Structures are given as C-alpha cells and as structure tokens.
PDB file of C-alpha atoms in Angstrom:
ATOM      1  CA  GLU A   1     -19.353   1.322   8.416  1.00 56.00           C
ATOM      2  CA  THR A   2     -16.907  -1.359   7.418  1.00 69.00           C
ATOM      3  CA  GLY A   3     -13.207  -1.509   6.649  1.00 92.00           C
ATOM      4  CA  VAL A   4     -11.057   1.592   6.798  1.00 95.00           C
ATOM      5  CA  THR A   5     -12.576   5.018   6.303  1.00 96.00           C
ATOM      6  CA  GLN A   6     -10.810   8.323   5.768  1.00 96.00           C
ATOM      7  CA  THR A   7     -12.071  11.879   5.938  1.00 96.00           C
ATOM      8  CA  PRO A   8     -12.010  14.207   4.196  1.00 97.00           C
ATOM      9  CA  ARG A   9     -11.628  12.603   0.781  1.00 95.00           C
ATOM     10  CA  HIS A  10     -10.349  15.845  -0.727  1.00 96.00           C
ATOM     11  CA  LEU A  11      -8.628  18.783   0.939  1.00 96.00           C
ATOM     12  CA  VAL A  12      -7.253  22.008  -0.435  1.00 95.00           C
ATOM     13  CA  MET A  13      -5.235  24.146   1.939  1.00 92.00           C
ATOM     14  CA  GLY A  14      -2.908  27.087   1.932  1.00 89.00           C
ATOM     15  CA  MET A  15       0.609  26.878   3.270  1.00 88.00           C
ATOM     16  CA  THR A  16      -0.319  28.696   6.467  1.00 87.00           C
ATOM     17  CA  ASN A  17      -3.378  26.593   7.296  1.00 87.00           C
ATOM     18  CA  LYS A  18      -3.694  23.901   9.916  1.00 93.00           C
ATOM     19  CA  LYS A  19      -5.814  20.892   9.104  1.00 94.00           C
ATOM     20  CA  SER A  20      -6.195  17.274  10.191  1.00 97.00           C
ATOM     21  CA  LEU A  21      -6.792  14.058   8.321  1.00 97.00           C
ATOM     22  CA  LYS A  22      -8.815  11.373  10.041  1.00 98.00           C
ATOM     23  CA  CYS A  23      -8.725   7.605   9.673  1.00 97.00           C
ATOM     24  CA  GLU A  24     -10.963   5.073  11.341  1.00 97.00           C
ATOM     25  CA  GLN A  25     -10.790   1.296  11.120  1.00 96.00           C
ATOM     26  CA  HIS A  26     -13.651  -1.041  11.951  1.00 94.00           C
ATOM     27  CA  LEU A  27     -11.680  -4.278  11.637  1.00 93.00           C
ATOM     28  CA  GLY A  28     -10.491  -4.783  15.204  1.00 91.00           C
ATOM     29  CA  HIS A  29      -6.874  -4.286  14.171  1.00 91.00           C
ATOM     30  CA  ASN A  30      -4.151  -3.017  16.487  1.00 88.00           C
ATOM     31  CA  ALA A  31      -1.687  -1.483  14.045  1.00 89.00           C
ATOM     32  CA  MET A  32      -2.303   1.571  11.878  1.00 92.00           C
ATOM     33  CA  TYR A  33      -0.206   3.245   9.207  1.00 92.00           C
ATOM     34  CA  TRP A  34       0.057   6.488   7.254  1.00 94.00           C
ATOM     35  CA  TYR A  35       1.412   6.399   3.700  1.00 94.00           C
ATOM     36  CA  LYS A  36       2.079   9.165   1.205  1.00 95.00           C
ATOM     37  CA  GLN A  37       1.523   8.516  -2.490  1.00 95.00           C
ATOM     38  CA  SER A  38       2.956  11.175  -4.794  1.00 92.00           C
ATOM     39  CA  ALA A  39       2.575  11.271  -8.539  1.00 84.00           C
ATOM     40  CA  LYS A  40       6.021  10.023  -9.372  1.00 75.00           C
ATOM     41  CA  LYS A  41       7.175   8.128  -6.297  1.00 80.00           C
ATOM     42  CA  PRO A  42       6.397   4.730  -4.820  1.00 81.00           C
ATOM     43  CA  LEU A  43       4.179   4.560  -1.792  1.00 89.00           C
ATOM     44  CA  GLU A  44       6.123   5.956   1.127  1.00 89.00           C
ATOM     45  CA  LEU A  45       5.514   4.774   4.660  1.00 89.00           C
ATOM     46  CA  MET A  46       5.287   7.754   6.991  1.00 92.00           C
ATOM     47  CA  PHE A  47       4.242   6.495  10.401  1.00 90.00           C
ATOM     48  CA  VAL A  48       3.311   3.252  12.114  1.00 88.00           C
ATOM     49  CA  TYR A  49       1.342   2.893  15.302  1.00 88.00           C
ATOM     50  CA  SER A  50       1.194  -0.413  17.093  1.00 83.00           C
ATOM     51  CA  LEU A  51      -1.032  -0.785  20.136  1.00 78.00           C
ATOM     52  CA  GLU A  52      -1.442   2.990  20.081  1.00 77.00           C
ATOM     53  CA  GLU A  53       2.279   3.675  20.343  1.00 78.00           C
ATOM     54  CA  ARG A  54       4.238   5.225  17.516  1.00 79.00           C
ATOM     55  CA  VAL A  55       6.842   2.692  16.487  1.00 74.00           C
ATOM     56  CA  GLU A  56       8.052   4.077  13.186  1.00 73.00           C
ATOM     57  CA  ASN A  57       8.708   7.589  11.988  1.00 72.00           C
ATOM     58  CA  ASN A  58      10.192   7.403   8.563  1.00 73.00           C
ATOM     59  CA  SER A  59      12.136  10.683   8.467  1.00 81.00           C
ATOM     60  CA  VAL A  60       8.977  12.671   8.052  1.00 90.00           C
ATOM     61  CA  PRO A  61       9.163  16.482   8.431  1.00 92.00           C
ATOM     62  CA  SER A  62       7.762  17.843  11.651  1.00 92.00           C
ATOM     63  CA  ARG A  63       5.027  19.703   9.795  1.00 94.00           C
ATOM     64  CA  PHE A  64       3.287  16.302   9.793  1.00 95.00           C
ATOM     65  CA  SER A  65       2.192  15.241  13.261  1.00 93.00           C
ATOM     66  CA  PRO A  66       0.382  11.938  13.822  1.00 93.00           C
ATOM     67  CA  GLU A  67      -1.919  11.069  16.689  1.00 94.00           C
ATOM     68  CA  CYS A  68      -3.429   7.735  17.657  1.00 93.00           C
ATOM     69  CA  PRO A  69      -5.879   8.186  20.550  1.00 93.00           C
ATOM     70  CA  ASN A  70      -7.035   4.568  20.417  1.00 92.00           C
ATOM     71  CA  SER A  71      -6.591   1.493  18.254  1.00 90.00           C
ATOM     72  CA  SER A  72      -9.463   2.448  15.952  1.00 94.00           C
ATOM     73  CA  HIS A  73      -8.546   6.044  15.172  1.00 96.00           C
ATOM     74  CA  LEU A  74      -5.554   7.695  13.583  1.00 96.00           C
ATOM     75  CA  PHE A  75      -5.054  11.357  12.770  1.00 97.00           C
ATOM     76  CA  LEU A  76      -2.504  13.248  10.742  1.00 97.00           C
ATOM     77  CA  HIS A  77      -2.219  16.887  11.791  1.00 97.00           C
ATOM     78  CA  LEU A  78      -0.896  19.203   9.117  1.00 95.00           C
ATOM     79  CA  HIS A  79       0.600  22.664   9.519  1.00 93.00           C
ATOM     80  CA  THR A  80       2.641  25.018   7.353  1.00 93.00           C
ATOM     81  CA  LEU A  81       2.772  22.535   4.515  1.00 93.00           C
ATOM     82  CA  GLN A  82       4.604  23.039   1.241  1.00 93.00           C
ATOM     83  CA  PRO A  83       3.256  22.574  -2.284  1.00 93.00           C
ATOM     84  CA  GLU A  84       5.390  19.440  -2.654  1.00 92.00           C
ATOM     85  CA  ASP A  85       3.328  17.884   0.137  1.00 95.00           C
ATOM     86  CA  SER A  86       0.417  17.644  -2.288  1.00 95.00           C
ATOM     87  CA  ALA A  87      -0.303  13.927  -2.609  1.00 96.00           C
ATOM     88  CA  LEU A  88      -2.723  11.127  -1.803  1.00 96.00           C
ATOM     89  CA  TYR A  89      -2.475  10.222   1.873  1.00 97.00           C
ATOM     90  CA  LEU A  90      -3.466   6.663   2.595  1.00 96.00           C
ATOM     91  CA  CYS A  91      -4.270   5.110   5.921  1.00 96.00           C
ATOM     92  CA  ALA A  92      -4.019   1.374   6.533  1.00 94.00           C
ATOM     93  CA  SER A  93      -4.514  -1.057   9.380  1.00 93.00           C
ATOM     94  CA  SER A  94      -3.442  -4.608  10.125  1.00 89.00           C
ATOM     95  CA  ASP A  95      -3.506  -7.181  12.846  1.00 85.00           C
ATOM     96  CA  ARG A  96       0.031  -6.844  14.069  1.00 73.00           C
ATOM     97  CA  ALA A  97      -0.196  -9.741  16.452  1.00 58.00           C
ATOM     98  CA  LEU A  98      -0.298 -12.299  13.668  1.00 58.00           C
ATOM     99  CA  GLY A  99       2.631 -10.778  11.789  1.00 62.00           C
ATOM    100  CA  HIS A 100       3.067 -10.421   8.037  1.00 70.00           C
ATOM    101  CA  ASN A 101      -0.610  -9.791   7.716  1.00 77.00           C
ATOM    102  CA  GLU A 102      -2.035  -7.920   4.822  1.00 85.00           C
ATOM    103  CA  GLN A 103      -2.744  -4.280   5.431  1.00 89.00           C
ATOM    104  CA  PHE A 104      -6.200  -2.962   4.674  1.00 92.00           C
ATOM    105  CA  PHE A 105      -6.279   0.478   3.135  1.00 94.00           C
ATOM    106  CA  GLY A 106      -8.698   3.346   3.218  1.00 94.00           C
ATOM    107  CA  PRO A 107      -9.674   5.311   0.091  1.00 93.00           C
ATOM    108  CA  GLY A 108      -7.206   8.084   0.852  1.00 95.00           C
ATOM    109  CA  THR A 109      -7.333  11.844   1.204  1.00 96.00           C
ATOM    110  CA  ARG A 110      -6.297  13.800  -1.871  1.00 95.00           C
ATOM    111  CA  LEU A 111      -4.412  16.807  -0.500  1.00 96.00           C
ATOM    112  CA  THR A 112      -3.579  19.886  -2.518  1.00 95.00           C
ATOM    113  CA  VAL A 113      -1.375  22.547  -0.974  1.00 94.00           C
ATOM    114  CA  LEU A 114      -1.553  25.920  -2.683  1.00 92.00           C
TER     115      LEU A 114
ATOM    116  CA  ALA B   1      17.779  -2.875   2.501  1.00 73.00           C
ATOM    117  CA  GLN B   2      14.680  -4.194   0.871  1.00 84.00           C
ATOM    118  CA  LYS B   3      13.703  -3.188  -2.614  1.00 91.00           C
ATOM    119  CA  VAL B   4      10.861  -4.012  -4.984  1.00 95.00           C
ATOM    120  CA  THR B   5      11.099  -3.265  -8.691  1.00 96.00           C
ATOM    121  CA  GLN B   6       8.208  -3.222 -11.123  1.00 97.00           C
ATOM    122  CA  ALA B   7       9.921  -2.462 -14.382  1.00 95.00           C
ATOM    123  CA  GLN B   8       6.722  -2.005 -16.368  1.00 96.00           C
ATOM    124  CA  THR B   9       5.298   1.409 -15.548  1.00 95.00           C
ATOM    125  CA  GLU B  10       2.384   1.116 -17.948  1.00 96.00           C
ATOM    126  CA  ILE B  11       0.817  -1.719 -19.951  1.00 97.00           C
ATOM    127  CA  SER B  12      -2.027  -1.448 -22.416  1.00 97.00           C
ATOM    128  CA  VAL B  13      -3.928  -4.498 -23.668  1.00 97.00           C
ATOM    129  CA  VAL B  14      -7.159  -5.225 -25.435  1.00 97.00           C
ATOM    130  CA  GLU B  15      -9.916  -6.995 -23.571  1.00 97.00           C
ATOM    131  CA  LYS B  16      -9.560 -10.791 -23.424  1.00 97.00           C
ATOM    132  CA  GLU B  17      -5.803 -10.690 -23.808  1.00 97.00           C
ATOM    133  CA  ASP B  18      -3.624 -12.285 -21.144  1.00 97.00           C
ATOM    134  CA  VAL B  19      -1.205  -9.955 -19.384  1.00 98.00           C
ATOM    135  CA  THR B  20       1.685 -10.544 -16.975  1.00 98.00           C
ATOM    136  CA  LEU B  21       2.894  -7.934 -14.502  1.00 98.00           C
ATOM    137  CA  ASP B  22       6.482  -8.384 -13.389  1.00 98.00           C
ATOM    138  CA  CYS B  23       7.840  -7.964  -9.882  1.00 98.00           C
ATOM    139  CA  VAL B  24      11.448  -8.441  -8.773  1.00 98.00           C
ATOM    140  CA  TYR B  25      12.522  -8.021  -5.164  1.00 97.00           C
ATOM    141  CA  GLU B  26      15.651  -7.801  -3.064  1.00 95.00           C
ATOM    142  CA  THR B  27      15.936  -8.763   0.569  1.00 91.00           C
ATOM    143  CA  ARG B  28      18.486 -10.207   2.974  1.00 88.00           C
ATOM    144  CA  ASP B  29      15.803 -11.823   5.089  1.00 85.00           C
ATOM    145  CA  THR B  30      15.295 -15.567   4.813  1.00 84.00           C
ATOM    146  CA  THR B  31      11.708 -15.234   5.920  1.00 85.00           C
ATOM    147  CA  TYR B  32       9.609 -12.710   4.123  1.00 88.00           C
ATOM    148  CA  TYR B  33       6.226 -12.252   2.536  1.00 90.00           C
ATOM    149  CA  LEU B  34       5.215 -10.897  -0.828  1.00 93.00           C
ATOM    150  CA  PHE B  35       1.961  -9.154  -1.661  1.00 94.00           C
ATOM    151  CA  TRP B  36       0.048  -7.835  -4.614  1.00 96.00           C
ATOM    152  CA  TYR B  37      -2.402  -4.962  -4.300  1.00 96.00           C
ATOM    153  CA  LYS B  38      -4.737  -3.396  -6.838  1.00 96.00           C
ATOM    154  CA  GLN B  39      -5.465   0.339  -6.830  1.00 95.00           C
ATOM    155  CA  PRO B  40      -8.518   1.217  -8.935  1.00 93.00           C
ATOM    156  CA  PRO B  41      -9.271   4.854  -9.835  1.00 88.00           C
ATOM    157  CA  SER B  42     -11.140   5.257  -6.537  1.00 85.00           C
ATOM    158  CA  GLY B  43      -7.732   5.259  -4.817  1.00 86.00           C
ATOM    159  CA  GLU B  44      -8.136   2.507  -2.253  1.00 88.00           C
ATOM    160  CA  LEU B  45      -5.568  -0.292  -2.370  1.00 93.00           C
ATOM    161  CA  VAL B  46      -7.233  -3.689  -2.505  1.00 93.00           C
ATOM    162  CA  PHE B  47      -5.360  -6.719  -1.207  1.00 93.00           C
ATOM    163  CA  LEU B  48      -5.050  -9.536  -3.767  1.00 95.00           C
ATOM    164  CA  ILE B  49      -2.602 -12.101  -2.433  1.00 92.00           C
ATOM    165  CA  ARG B  50       0.052 -12.843   0.172  1.00 90.00           C
ATOM    166  CA  ARG B  51       2.787 -15.435  -0.346  1.00 90.00           C
ATOM    167  CA  ASN B  52       5.467 -16.500   2.128  1.00 87.00           C
ATOM    168  CA  SER B  53       9.060 -17.206   1.160  1.00 88.00           C
ATOM    169  CA  PHE B  54       8.840 -20.894   1.976  1.00 87.00           C
ATOM    170  CA  ASP B  55       5.928 -21.620  -0.317  1.00 84.00           C
ATOM    171  CA  GLU B  56       6.900 -21.587  -3.970  1.00 82.00           C
ATOM    172  CA  GLN B  57       3.719 -23.168  -5.218  1.00 82.00           C
ATOM    173  CA  ASN B  58       2.017 -21.113  -7.837  1.00 84.00           C
ATOM    174  CA  GLU B  59      -1.450 -19.927  -7.001  1.00 86.00           C
ATOM    175  CA  ILE B  60      -4.526 -19.457  -9.122  1.00 87.00           C
ATOM    176  CA  SER B  61      -7.632 -17.557  -8.167  1.00 88.00           C
ATOM    177  CA  GLY B  62     -10.142 -17.296 -10.968  1.00 93.00           C
ATOM    178  CA  ARG B  63      -8.535 -15.287 -13.770  1.00 95.00           C
ATOM    179  CA  TYR B  64      -5.590 -14.334 -11.549  1.00 95.00           C
ATOM    180  CA  SER B  65      -2.455 -16.406 -11.121  1.00 94.00           C
ATOM    181  CA  TRP B  66       0.870 -15.787  -9.441  1.00 94.00           C
ATOM    182  CA  ASN B  67       4.281 -17.275 -10.222  1.00 94.00           C
ATOM    183  CA  PHE B  68       6.778 -17.134  -7.350  1.00 94.00           C
ATOM    184  CA  GLN B  69      10.358 -17.967  -8.364  1.00 93.00           C
ATOM    185  CA  LYS B  70      12.727 -17.694  -5.439  1.00 92.00           C
ATOM    186  CA  SER B  71      15.742 -18.458  -7.633  1.00 92.00           C
ATOM    187  CA  THR B  72      15.149 -15.294  -9.632  1.00 95.00           C
ATOM    188  CA  SER B  73      13.569 -13.279  -6.791  1.00 95.00           C
ATOM    189  CA  SER B  74      10.458 -12.728  -8.808  1.00 96.00           C
ATOM    190  CA  PHE B  75       6.764 -12.788  -8.024  1.00 96.00           C
ATOM    191  CA  ASN B  76       4.889 -12.214 -11.250  1.00 97.00           C
ATOM    192  CA  PHE B  77       1.153 -11.735 -11.618  1.00 97.00           C
ATOM    193  CA  THR B  78      -0.857 -12.888 -14.635  1.00 97.00           C
ATOM    194  CA  ILE B  79      -4.387 -11.897 -15.524  1.00 97.00           C
ATOM    195  CA  THR B  80      -6.024 -14.259 -17.986  1.00 96.00           C
ATOM    196  CA  ALA B  81      -8.690 -12.991 -20.372  1.00 97.00           C
ATOM    197  CA  SER B  82      -8.383  -9.424 -19.124  1.00 97.00           C
ATOM    198  CA  GLN B  83     -11.467  -7.273 -18.661  1.00 97.00           C
ATOM    199  CA  VAL B  84     -11.980  -3.520 -18.632  1.00 96.00           C
ATOM    200  CA  VAL B  85     -12.628  -3.696 -14.879  1.00 95.00           C
ATOM    201  CA  ASP B  86      -9.053  -4.915 -14.433  1.00 97.00           C
ATOM    202  CA  SER B  87      -7.819  -1.446 -15.379  1.00 97.00           C
ATOM    203  CA  ALA B  88      -5.964  -0.172 -12.328  1.00 97.00           C
ATOM    204  CA  VAL B  89      -2.514   0.340 -10.876  1.00 96.00           C
ATOM    205  CA  TYR B  90      -1.055  -2.843  -9.452  1.00 97.00           C
ATOM    206  CA  PHE B  91       1.524  -2.817  -6.687  1.00 97.00           C
ATOM    207  CA  CYS B  92       3.868  -5.567  -5.594  1.00 97.00           C
ATOM    208  CA  ALA B  93       5.122  -5.322  -2.001  1.00 94.00           C
ATOM    209  CA  LEU B  94       7.599  -7.056   0.267  1.00 92.00           C
ATOM    210  CA  SER B  95       7.105  -7.438   3.988  1.00 87.00           C
ATOM    211  CA  GLU B  96       9.563  -7.537   6.817  1.00 75.00           C
ATOM    212  CA  VAL B  97       8.571  -7.982  10.397  1.00 66.00           C
ATOM    213  CA  ASN B  98      10.333  -6.133  13.127  1.00 63.00           C
ATOM    214  CA  ASN B  99       9.350  -4.924  16.548  1.00 55.00           C
ATOM    215  CA  ALA B 100       7.145  -2.338  14.955  1.00 57.00           C
ATOM    216  CA  GLY B 101       5.020  -4.853  13.176  1.00 59.00           C
ATOM    217  CA  ASN B 102       4.484  -5.436   9.526  1.00 67.00           C
ATOM    218  CA  MET B 103       6.471  -3.087   7.270  1.00 78.00           C
ATOM    219  CA  LEU B 104       5.709  -3.108   3.579  1.00 86.00           C
ATOM    220  CA  THR B 105       8.094  -1.945   0.883  1.00 89.00           C
ATOM    221  CA  PHE B 106       6.175  -1.198  -2.293  1.00 93.00           C
ATOM    222  CA  GLY B 107       7.277  -1.255  -5.892  1.00 95.00           C
ATOM    223  CA  GLY B 108       6.556   1.710  -8.103  1.00 94.00           C
ATOM    224  CA  GLY B 109       3.401   0.147  -9.503  1.00 95.00           C
ATOM    225  CA  THR B 110       2.285  -0.894 -12.974  1.00 97.00           C
ATOM    226  CA  ARG B 111      -0.634   0.922 -14.561  1.00 96.00           C
ATOM    227  CA  LEU B 112      -2.724  -1.553 -16.540  1.00 98.00           C
ATOM    228  CA  MET B 113      -5.155  -0.246 -19.131  1.00 97.00           C
ATOM    229  CA  VAL B 114      -7.552  -2.739 -20.635  1.00 97.00           C
ATOM    230  CA  LYS B 115      -9.326  -1.416 -23.694  1.00 96.00           C
ATOM    231  CA  PRO B 116     -12.643  -2.781 -24.927  1.00 95.00           C
TER     232      PRO B 116
END
C-alpha cells in the first residue's frame, strides 16, 4: 500500500447508527487531517493531529469524534449524525516538521446519512 | 483571516484549447505558501504545485504553468492544449503555519470540463 488510504469508500448510515471512518498513511508523515467536502461548500478543515496530539478542532459538533492512536492511523467516529452531515470526508497527511508542506490526500469516504 | 477566492465555478472548453483558472487570496501574513490541487472524479486531491510568497517567478511544468502576482494577490493556473483527462475540479489553497502545523484554506474550486 502506498500513499493515504481510507476505508470504507462509501457508507450509508441511519441517524441512530454509530460508525467509524479509517485513514492510514504510508508516507512516514507526522501530521494528519480530517476535511469535510459538501456539495456547495469549500473544503472545511475539521481536525488536525500533530505527533498524535489533536491540535485543531474547527468548531466541529461533538457527534464527530476523532482518534489518532499513532502517527500512521486516524479515525473519525460518528454517532447520531444528521442528514446535513452527508458529504465526502477526506483524510490527509503531511510532514509537519518541514512546515508549509503539501498535504497528501486519501480518496475519501462518501457518507450518506438517511 | 485568510481567504481564497476562485471566481470561476465552472469552465467548459474544447480539447486543445488553452484555459486559465483564476485564484485570488487574502492574507495578513508576510510569509505564506500557495498551492494548487486537482480533484478528479475519483475524489482524491492530487497535489500540483506549491509556491512561497517570496518567489514570484512563474513556473512551467509540461502543459501546466502558474502565474504568481503578489501585487494583485493572484496565483493563476494555465493549462495549455487541454486534454479530456484534465477534466476535474481544481482547488487553490493558501497555507499558514502555526503551532498546529500546516493549515490550508481552500478556495471553492473550479470545475473544468474538457470536451473532445
């Protein structure tokens, strides 16, 4: 495996379900990011982890809960979501230490909340 | 606050035409970086270029070229002799660095459709 992988690629869930999105990077990076891409909004940064510590939480509702067990893995735990949470969720990683580095993105998880 | 504006939401061209995607940014930082990403239908954002605020030299990479004009806060992207495979959404982004690392502010994207 190379680059940034995300699973599942597609997810349909009801508002009462609990599910998790997984991201894995194979690039040796030490910063990881979650973004939300909705149909009519720019890419929105949700969370940033640097050296496995959460360093940015961009006013995201508590029904989204991130977890970064190590520098290669990032999860987004979902519970009691709303239909407006339907979007493409993108994971990215970068080498924070060098600053201003490009972020490498995964293919995203297309989430539909019924 | 940082802001990136891509005024063109959608552009349609015929193959082999040249096309320019506009990007205008706002920042109070004196040191910043600008990026372009391509998002094909598969969904994954693909990095194209990074440019720092102190380097105003234009850059060319094959059919792609970028024009950075600090005086007008613009970082435009031109595709020469467009091809169908260039069809995608293109995002311009601005980077600030704080204690958290590398934060990107994205523009709204420009959807480019290249017709055969």
